[in-house]
Short mmCIF file of N, CA and C in Angstrom, two decimals:
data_model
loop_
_atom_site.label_atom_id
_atom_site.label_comp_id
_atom_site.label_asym_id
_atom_site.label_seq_id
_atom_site.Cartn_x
_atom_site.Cartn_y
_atom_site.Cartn_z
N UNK F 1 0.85 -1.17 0.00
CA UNK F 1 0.00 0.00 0.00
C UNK F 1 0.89 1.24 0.00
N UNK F 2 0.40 2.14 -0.39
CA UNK F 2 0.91 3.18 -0.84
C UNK F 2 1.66 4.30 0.65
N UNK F 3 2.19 5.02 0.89
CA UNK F 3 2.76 5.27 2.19
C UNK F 3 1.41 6.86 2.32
N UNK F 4 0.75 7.23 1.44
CA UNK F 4 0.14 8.31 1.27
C UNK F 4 -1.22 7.58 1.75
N UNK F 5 -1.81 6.81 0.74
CA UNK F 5 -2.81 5.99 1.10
C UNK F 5 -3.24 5.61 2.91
N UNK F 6 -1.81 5.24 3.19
CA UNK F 6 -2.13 4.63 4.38
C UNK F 6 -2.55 5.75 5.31
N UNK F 7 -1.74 6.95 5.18
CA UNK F 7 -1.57 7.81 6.18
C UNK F 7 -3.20 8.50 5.88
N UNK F 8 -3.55 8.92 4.63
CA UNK F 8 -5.12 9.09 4.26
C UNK F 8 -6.44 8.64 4.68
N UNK F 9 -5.73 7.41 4.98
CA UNK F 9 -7.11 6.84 5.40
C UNK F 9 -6.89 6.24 7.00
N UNK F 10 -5.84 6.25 7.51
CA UNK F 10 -5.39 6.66 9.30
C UNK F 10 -6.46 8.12 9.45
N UNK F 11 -6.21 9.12 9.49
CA UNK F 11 -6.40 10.49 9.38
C UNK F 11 -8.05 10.36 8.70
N UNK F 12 -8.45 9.44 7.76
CA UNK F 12 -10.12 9.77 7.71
C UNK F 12 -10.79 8.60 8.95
N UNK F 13 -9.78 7.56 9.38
CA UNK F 13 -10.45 6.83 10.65
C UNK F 13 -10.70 7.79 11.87
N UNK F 14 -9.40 8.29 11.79
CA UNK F 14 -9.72 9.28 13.78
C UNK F 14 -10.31 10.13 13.10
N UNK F 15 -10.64 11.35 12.27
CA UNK F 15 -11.61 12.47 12.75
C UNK F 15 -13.13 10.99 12.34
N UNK F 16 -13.42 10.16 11.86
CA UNK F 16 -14.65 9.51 11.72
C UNK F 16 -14.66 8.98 13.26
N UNK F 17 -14.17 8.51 13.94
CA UNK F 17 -14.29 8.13 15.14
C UNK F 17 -14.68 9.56 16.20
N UNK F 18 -14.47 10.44 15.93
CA UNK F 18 -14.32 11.63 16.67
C UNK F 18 -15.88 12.11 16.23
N UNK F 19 -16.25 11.96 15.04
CA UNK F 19 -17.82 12.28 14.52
C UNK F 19 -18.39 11.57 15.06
N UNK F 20 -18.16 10.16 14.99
CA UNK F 20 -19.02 8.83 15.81
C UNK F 20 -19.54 9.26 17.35
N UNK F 21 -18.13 9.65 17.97
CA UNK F 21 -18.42 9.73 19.32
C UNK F 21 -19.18 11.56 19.72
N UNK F 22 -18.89 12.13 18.94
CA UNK F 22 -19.78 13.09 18.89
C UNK F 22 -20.98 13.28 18.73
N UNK F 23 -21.34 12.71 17.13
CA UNK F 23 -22.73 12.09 17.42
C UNK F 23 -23.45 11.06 18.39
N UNK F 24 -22.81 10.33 18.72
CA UNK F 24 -23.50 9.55 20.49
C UNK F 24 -23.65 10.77 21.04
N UNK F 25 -22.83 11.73 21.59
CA UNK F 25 -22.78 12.71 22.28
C UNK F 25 -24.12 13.29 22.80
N UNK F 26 -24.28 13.60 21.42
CA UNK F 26 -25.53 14.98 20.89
C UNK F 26 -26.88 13.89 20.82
N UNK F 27 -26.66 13.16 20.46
CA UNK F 27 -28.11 11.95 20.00
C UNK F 27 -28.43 10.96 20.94
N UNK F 28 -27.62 10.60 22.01
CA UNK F 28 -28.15 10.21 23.08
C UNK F 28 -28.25 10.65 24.05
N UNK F 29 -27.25 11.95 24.35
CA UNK F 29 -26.54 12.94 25.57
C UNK F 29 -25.69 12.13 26.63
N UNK F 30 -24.43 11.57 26.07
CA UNK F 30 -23.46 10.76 26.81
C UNK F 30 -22.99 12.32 27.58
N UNK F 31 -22.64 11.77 28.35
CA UNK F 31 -21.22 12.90 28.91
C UNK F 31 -20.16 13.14 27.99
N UNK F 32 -19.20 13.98 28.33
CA UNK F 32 -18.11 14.01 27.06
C UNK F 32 -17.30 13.43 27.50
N UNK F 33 -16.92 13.03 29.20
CA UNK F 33 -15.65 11.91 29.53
C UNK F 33 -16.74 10.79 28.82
N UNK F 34 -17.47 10.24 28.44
CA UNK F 34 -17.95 9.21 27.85
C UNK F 34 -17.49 9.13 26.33
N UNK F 35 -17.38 10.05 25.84
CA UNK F 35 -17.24 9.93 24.42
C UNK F 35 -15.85 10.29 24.20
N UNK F 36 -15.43 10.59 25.05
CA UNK F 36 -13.41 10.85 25.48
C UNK F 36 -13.02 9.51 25.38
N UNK F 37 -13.81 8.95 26.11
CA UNK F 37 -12.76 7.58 26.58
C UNK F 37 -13.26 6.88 25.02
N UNK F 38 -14.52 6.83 24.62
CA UNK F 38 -14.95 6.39 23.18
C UNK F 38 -14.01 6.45 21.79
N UNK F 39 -13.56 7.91 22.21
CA UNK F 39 -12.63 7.84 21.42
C UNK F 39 -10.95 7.41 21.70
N UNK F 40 -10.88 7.70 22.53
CA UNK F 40 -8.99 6.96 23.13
C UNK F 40 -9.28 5.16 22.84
N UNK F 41 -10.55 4.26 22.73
CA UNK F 41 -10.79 3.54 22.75
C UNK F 41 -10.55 2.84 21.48
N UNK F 42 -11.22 3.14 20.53
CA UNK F 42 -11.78 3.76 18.92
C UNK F 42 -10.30 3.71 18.08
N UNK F 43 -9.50 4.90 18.77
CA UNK F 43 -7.93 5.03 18.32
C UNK F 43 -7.11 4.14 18.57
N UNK F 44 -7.29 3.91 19.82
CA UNK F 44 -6.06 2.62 20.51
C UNK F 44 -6.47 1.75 19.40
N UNK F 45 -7.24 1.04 19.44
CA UNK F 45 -7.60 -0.08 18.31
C UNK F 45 -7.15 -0.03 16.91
N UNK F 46 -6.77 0.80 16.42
CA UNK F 46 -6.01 1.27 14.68
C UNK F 46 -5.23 0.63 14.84
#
């Protein structure tokens, strides 16, 4: 895979994980340490 590619689509996973846990946020009303840890969670896993 391409060294551009990879880094492209790293970089469209975390801000999509960061929308994910934002939208829980707003659409269920988590706390934001809830959707903090959602995302450190989300990332660790890449």
């Amino acid at each position: 895979m391409n060294n551009w590619l990879g880094l492209i689509i790293c970089f469209v996973y975390v801000f999509g994980m960061i929308g994910a846990a934002e939208g829980l946020r707003r659409w269920r009303g988590y706390s934001s340490g809830f959707t903090r840890k959602v995302i450190h969670v989300g990332v660790g896993m890449m």
